């Protein structure tokens, strides 16, 4: 009889997002007879909860919807949640005793970089510890070098782009630290993306328009650069370059971005649809995907746009050169308003450019194959 490895995986919630989706894709595609997995989420919230395999033991600290606004009435709830979660970092024996029932784990995994303190505070000193870095932490002010150096207390550090690997490598001091770094592609379920893209929708903006339509999908946070995107949309229109723009997603910056849209009088050409559990039909029906982000880790939506053979213009952020193969599969622009402007203008003016990229994508074997990524992750766990 094979002894199952006991694994604890931690993540903030299972709300929509690249890290959350990568984790779910991993859990859905590993053999249940090899592992005994406890999944602990801070907040029992999100569309992916229903996709957690039944054999995975699901635990949570708090229940409730994620607060994505900065309204005054939400501050007390936010403050309570932060303090409650920090209590278990300060007193981890409470967490491991009461919620995890004193279970002993062979491996503990932080499925997103923000969980590094939680995993490192574990009272189980014998467990192997793995952190999965899912964002460009080097562009985040809360991750100065002295904080990132703490990641080398893990046994393995999974990074999802060449840029992250290169930046982490600069901080290493010896071979043992360098050996901890492992580059791994997030597992993307191609068939699931294709199936969802074919589901019917009845609220597609500009469906009967003859003008080209750009779409951007993601949580409406400042890092996504939607303020820059609306400014460039306005600039192009003022130059007579007619086109439409769709933004899909919610988040605490939603109201301010909508206010900017209204201030620029873009109501007829730009639409903010809010959150959609299945954004892929909108992506499929649009002409181009536009990414205006200031920073990302591994922008899963770009991988999914490639699966749908969609022409892409994206700012030069972490993961983009890997995904777009240094510009072979899409336009990579400067990470600025000028860069966003250049990419959008190229697609509007150069009528044959979209077809060129579609043909390039069709003829290229994409590296983020579900089976390969899951196998790589399993090997890391099995050898830990």
XYZ file of C-alpha atoms in Angstrom:
384
model
C 0.000 0.000 0.000
C 1.388 3.394 -1.059
C 1.695 5.957 1.719
C 0.175 9.233 0.573
C 2.158 12.405 1.031
C 0.368 14.776 3.388
C 0.284 18.257 1.857
C -1.049 21.601 3.098
C -1.733 24.244 0.436
C -2.608 27.813 1.395
C -4.105 30.661 -0.626
C -6.068 33.804 0.211
C -9.337 32.907 -1.530
C -10.580 31.120 -4.631
C -11.871 34.214 -6.318
C -11.150 34.687 -10.021
C -7.482 35.244 -10.750
C -4.501 33.638 -12.442
C -2.992 32.135 -9.284
C -6.337 30.742 -8.161
C -7.033 29.233 -11.560
C -3.546 27.710 -11.787
C -4.037 26.041 -8.406
C -7.446 24.642 -9.350
C -6.123 23.316 -12.665
C -3.337 21.597 -10.758
C -5.654 20.016 -8.184
C -8.085 18.794 -10.841
C -5.366 17.007 -12.757
C -3.253 15.200 -10.153
C -3.986 11.629 -8.982
C -6.035 11.468 -5.785
C -4.450 8.164 -4.745
C -0.972 9.686 -4.338
C -1.661 12.673 -2.099
C -3.602 13.616 1.009
C -4.220 17.340 0.463
C -5.614 19.945 2.822
C -6.451 23.247 1.135
C -6.673 26.161 3.575
C -8.088 29.454 2.294
C -8.227 32.634 4.349
C -11.611 33.676 2.974
C -14.213 31.160 1.816
C -15.096 33.083 -1.317
C -14.833 32.815 -5.075
C -16.041 31.093 -8.199
C -13.424 28.336 -8.029
C -14.636 26.900 -4.704
C -17.131 24.744 -6.584
C -14.282 23.362 -8.706
C -12.190 22.048 -5.790
C -12.039 18.246 -6.227
C -14.140 16.374 -3.679
C -11.135 14.402 -2.386
C -9.336 17.618 -1.321
C -10.036 18.614 2.315
C -11.151 22.252 2.250
C -10.629 24.468 5.318
C -11.083 28.210 5.777
C -10.473 30.961 8.336
C -13.400 33.232 7.483
C -16.541 33.056 5.392
C -17.983 35.888 3.330
C -17.620 37.786 0.104
C -14.382 39.542 -0.752
C -14.603 43.316 -0.322
C -13.407 44.965 -3.530
C -14.295 48.566 -2.690
C -12.840 51.202 -0.358
C -16.154 52.389 1.091
C -16.029 53.713 4.657
C -18.614 51.186 5.850
C -16.348 48.324 4.730
C -13.309 49.422 6.741
C -14.302 47.743 10.062
C -14.894 44.393 8.354
C -11.615 44.677 6.460
C -9.734 45.569 9.650
C -11.245 42.619 11.535
C -10.309 40.199 8.751
C -6.720 41.442 8.636
C -6.268 41.160 12.399
C -7.955 37.744 12.543
C -5.651 36.363 9.863
C -2.563 37.918 11.432
C -3.450 36.305 14.752
C -2.734 32.905 13.203
C 0.668 34.114 11.983
C 1.502 35.390 15.475
C 0.090 32.250 17.150
C 0.338 29.449 14.557
C -0.325 26.742 17.154
C -3.934 27.994 17.310
C -4.350 27.436 13.582
C -2.644 24.056 13.434
C -4.354 22.858 16.596
C -7.941 24.045 16.186
C -8.519 24.322 12.438
C -6.068 21.755 11.065
C -6.606 19.326 13.956
C -2.877 18.874 14.739
C -2.269 17.153 11.415
C 1.379 16.631 10.476
C 2.304 17.578 6.921
C 5.172 16.402 4.744
C 4.926 19.454 2.487
C 3.460 22.952 2.955
C 2.840 25.131 -0.093
C 2.041 28.815 -0.376
C 0.127 28.878 -3.667
C 0.695 32.615 -3.990
C 3.637 34.771 -2.892
C 1.520 36.693 -0.360
C 1.308 33.570 1.837
C 5.040 33.418 2.578
C 4.696 34.528 6.217
C 1.919 32.035 6.829
C 3.982 29.101 5.569
C 7.225 30.174 7.245
C 5.412 30.559 10.592
C 4.374 26.890 10.534
C 5.152 25.036 13.768
C 5.915 21.891 11.713
C 9.668 22.265 11.334
C 10.163 18.956 9.523
C 7.922 19.778 6.546
C 9.339 20.809 3.178
C 8.139 24.291 2.308
C 7.387 25.617 -1.176
C 6.363 29.117 -2.298
C 4.737 29.772 -5.678
C 5.571 33.336 -6.775
C 2.655 34.440 -8.961
C 3.368 38.145 -9.460
C 6.217 40.466 -10.324
C 7.078 41.109 -6.694
C 10.020 43.297 -7.709
C 7.604 45.969 -8.910
C 5.658 45.958 -5.619
C 6.788 48.378 -2.906
C 5.888 45.928 -0.128
C 8.560 43.510 -1.428
C 11.929 45.279 -1.047
C 15.036 43.042 -1.348
C 15.190 42.390 2.404
C 11.678 40.899 2.253
C 12.295 38.867 -0.910
C 15.407 37.404 0.707
C 13.113 35.684 3.233
C 11.851 33.529 0.357
C 15.168 31.686 0.422
C 14.041 30.141 3.720
C 11.788 27.940 1.573
C 13.017 24.639 0.182
C 11.753 25.496 -3.290
C 10.766 28.811 -4.913
C 8.541 28.397 -7.968
C 8.669 31.347 -10.379
C 6.485 31.719 -13.442
C 8.551 33.822 -15.844
C 12.115 34.341 -17.034
C 12.067 37.873 -15.631
C 11.184 36.666 -12.128
C 13.833 33.968 -12.319
C 16.474 36.483 -13.407
C 15.569 38.975 -10.661
C 15.533 36.282 -7.973
C 18.848 34.934 -9.246
C 20.449 38.357 -8.694
C 19.726 38.019 -4.961
C 21.298 34.581 -4.589
C 24.598 34.250 -2.786
C 25.496 30.580 -3.341
C 24.627 27.433 -5.296
C 22.255 26.121 -2.625
C 20.104 29.235 -2.983
C 20.215 29.073 -6.781
C 19.102 25.435 -6.696
C 15.947 26.460 -4.850
C 14.673 28.425 -7.858
C 12.456 26.555 -10.306
C 10.801 28.155 -13.325
C 7.425 26.628 -14.045
C 4.581 27.562 -16.358
C 1.116 27.891 -14.861
C -1.095 25.021 -16.042
C -3.680 26.277 -18.550
C -6.625 24.056 -19.497
C -6.930 24.596 -23.257
C -10.073 22.510 -23.750
C -11.853 24.261 -20.871
C -11.018 27.680 -22.337
C -12.248 26.665 -25.805
C -15.470 25.176 -24.433
C -16.289 28.206 -22.316
C -15.567 30.563 -25.231
C -18.322 28.859 -27.218
C -21.024 29.429 -24.596
C -23.747 31.841 -25.775
C -23.976 35.421 -24.462
C -26.645 38.037 -25.173
C -24.962 41.229 -23.956
C -21.915 41.560 -26.216
C -21.301 45.298 -26.731
C -20.693 46.604 -30.250
C -21.629 43.232 -31.748
C -23.079 44.850 -34.860
C -20.422 47.517 -35.164
C -18.147 47.585 -38.203
C -15.386 49.129 -36.063
C -12.547 47.078 -34.541
C -13.112 46.141 -30.895
C -10.404 45.806 -28.241
C -11.088 43.892 -25.019
C -9.215 43.853 -21.702
C -10.026 41.489 -18.829
C -8.885 41.676 -15.218
C -9.604 42.880 -11.711
C -9.951 46.659 -11.758
C -6.920 47.584 -9.684
C -4.373 50.367 -10.412
C -1.804 47.779 -11.549
C -4.015 46.968 -14.560
C -3.496 50.459 -16.009
C -7.092 50.980 -17.133
C -6.654 54.716 -16.562
C -3.882 54.674 -19.151
C -6.007 52.570 -21.489
C -8.931 55.012 -21.412
C -6.612 57.966 -21.994
C -5.178 56.279 -25.087
C -8.625 55.220 -26.304
C -9.620 58.898 -26.160
C -6.411 60.035 -27.892
C -6.884 57.608 -30.782
C -10.512 58.667 -31.235
C -9.459 62.314 -31.286
C -7.057 61.435 -34.106
C -9.921 59.933 -36.104
C -8.910 56.317 -35.461
C -12.340 54.892 -34.691
C -12.595 51.728 -32.573
C -14.399 50.278 -29.546
C -13.160 49.173 -26.132
C -14.544 46.667 -23.606
C -13.221 46.292 -20.051
C -14.339 43.226 -18.084
C -13.742 42.924 -14.336
C -14.566 44.413 -10.949
C -12.405 45.709 -8.115
C -11.955 48.628 -5.747
C -10.824 50.918 -8.593
C -13.970 50.276 -10.648
C -15.821 53.456 -9.687
C -12.841 55.722 -10.340
C -12.202 54.160 -13.757
C -15.889 54.461 -14.644
C -15.750 58.101 -13.531
C -12.762 58.668 -15.811
C -14.650 57.060 -18.685
C -17.553 59.444 -18.083
C -15.256 62.456 -17.694
C -13.667 61.706 -21.068
C -17.153 61.302 -22.651
C -16.404 57.797 -23.869
C -19.801 56.266 -23.116
C -20.514 55.483 -26.775
C -17.224 53.739 -27.529
C -16.078 52.188 -24.228
C -18.015 49.854 -21.926
C -17.144 48.568 -18.457
C -19.085 45.337 -18.003
C -18.025 44.513 -14.463
C -17.344 40.950 -13.356
C -18.202 38.027 -15.653
C -17.733 34.459 -14.429
C -17.085 33.457 -18.036
C -15.326 36.240 -19.964
C -14.165 34.024 -22.820
C -17.095 34.544 -25.225
C -16.442 38.303 -25.037
C -12.774 37.664 -25.754
C -13.605 35.392 -28.671
C -16.029 37.902 -30.221
C -13.595 40.842 -29.919
C -10.994 41.628 -32.559
C -7.974 42.257 -30.339
C -6.798 41.745 -26.769
C -5.159 44.791 -25.187
C -3.106 44.597 -21.976
C -2.293 47.916 -20.314
C -0.901 46.546 -17.036
C 1.809 48.296 -15.067
C 2.944 44.941 -13.653
C 1.874 41.275 -13.569
C 3.419 37.916 -12.755
C 2.165 35.480 -15.339
C -0.867 37.058 -17.050
C -2.995 33.949 -17.531
C -5.455 35.862 -19.691
C -2.720 36.324 -22.320
C -2.227 32.558 -22.466
C -5.982 32.142 -22.879
C -6.107 34.804 -25.600
C -3.418 32.838 -27.454
C -5.485 29.661 -27.095
C -8.342 31.566 -28.759
C -5.939 32.738 -31.493
C -6.499 36.385 -30.631
C -4.139 39.167 -31.808
C -2.551 40.765 -28.721
C -0.880 44.021 -27.804
C 0.652 44.009 -24.329
C 2.904 46.190 -22.223
C 6.337 44.762 -21.459
C 5.639 43.240 -18.061
C 6.822 40.057 -16.354
C 5.832 36.961 -18.327
C 4.930 38.744 -21.565
C 8.143 37.984 -23.435
C 7.791 34.320 -22.441
C 4.157 34.147 -23.546
C 4.490 36.150 -26.758
C 7.885 34.598 -27.530
C 9.731 37.922 -27.699
C 7.153 39.434 -30.038
C 6.658 36.520 -32.427
C 3.074 35.935 -31.264
C 1.965 39.503 -30.526
C 2.968 43.122 -30.067
C 5.084 43.893 -26.986
C 5.125 47.624 -26.237
C 6.853 49.926 -23.801
C 5.213 49.913 -20.372
C 3.767 53.412 -20.797
C 0.862 55.313 -22.325
C 2.981 55.852 -25.424
C 3.530 52.104 -25.640
C -0.181 51.314 -25.325
C -0.884 53.954 -27.977
C 1.647 52.427 -30.387
C 0.237 48.895 -30.065
C -3.409 49.866 -30.518
C -2.641 52.204 -33.420
C -0.706 49.468 -35.242
C -3.703 47.118 -35.153
C -6.117 49.849 -36.276
C -3.958 51.089 -39.159
C -2.134 47.964 -40.365
C -5.051 45.886 -41.595
C -3.016 42.726 -42.311
C -1.178 42.677 -38.965
C -3.886 40.775 -37.091
C -3.898 38.026 -39.717
C -0.095 37.778 -39.475
C -0.233 37.129 -35.722
C -3.156 34.703 -36.062
C -1.087 32.611 -38.470
C 1.943 32.753 -36.170
C -0.113 31.578 -33.193
C -1.697 28.753 -35.191
C 1.683 27.415 -36.302
C 3.335 27.574 -32.851
C 3.266 24.941 -30.118
C 2.361 26.856 -26.958
C 4.561 25.995 -23.932
C 1.956 26.205 -21.157
C 0.438 22.786 -21.867
C -1.692 21.573 -18.962
C -0.218 18.076 -18.814
C 3.408 19.275 -18.945
C 2.928 21.865 -16.209
C 1.061 19.478 -13.906
C 3.720 16.801 -14.415
C 6.457 19.319 -13.562
C 4.646 20.368 -10.377
C 4.175 16.736 -9.359
C 7.885 16.040 -9.848
C 8.749 18.985 -7.582
C 6.408 17.681 -4.869
C 7.490 14.057 -5.229
C 11.168 15.003 -4.929
C 10.711 17.460 -2.049
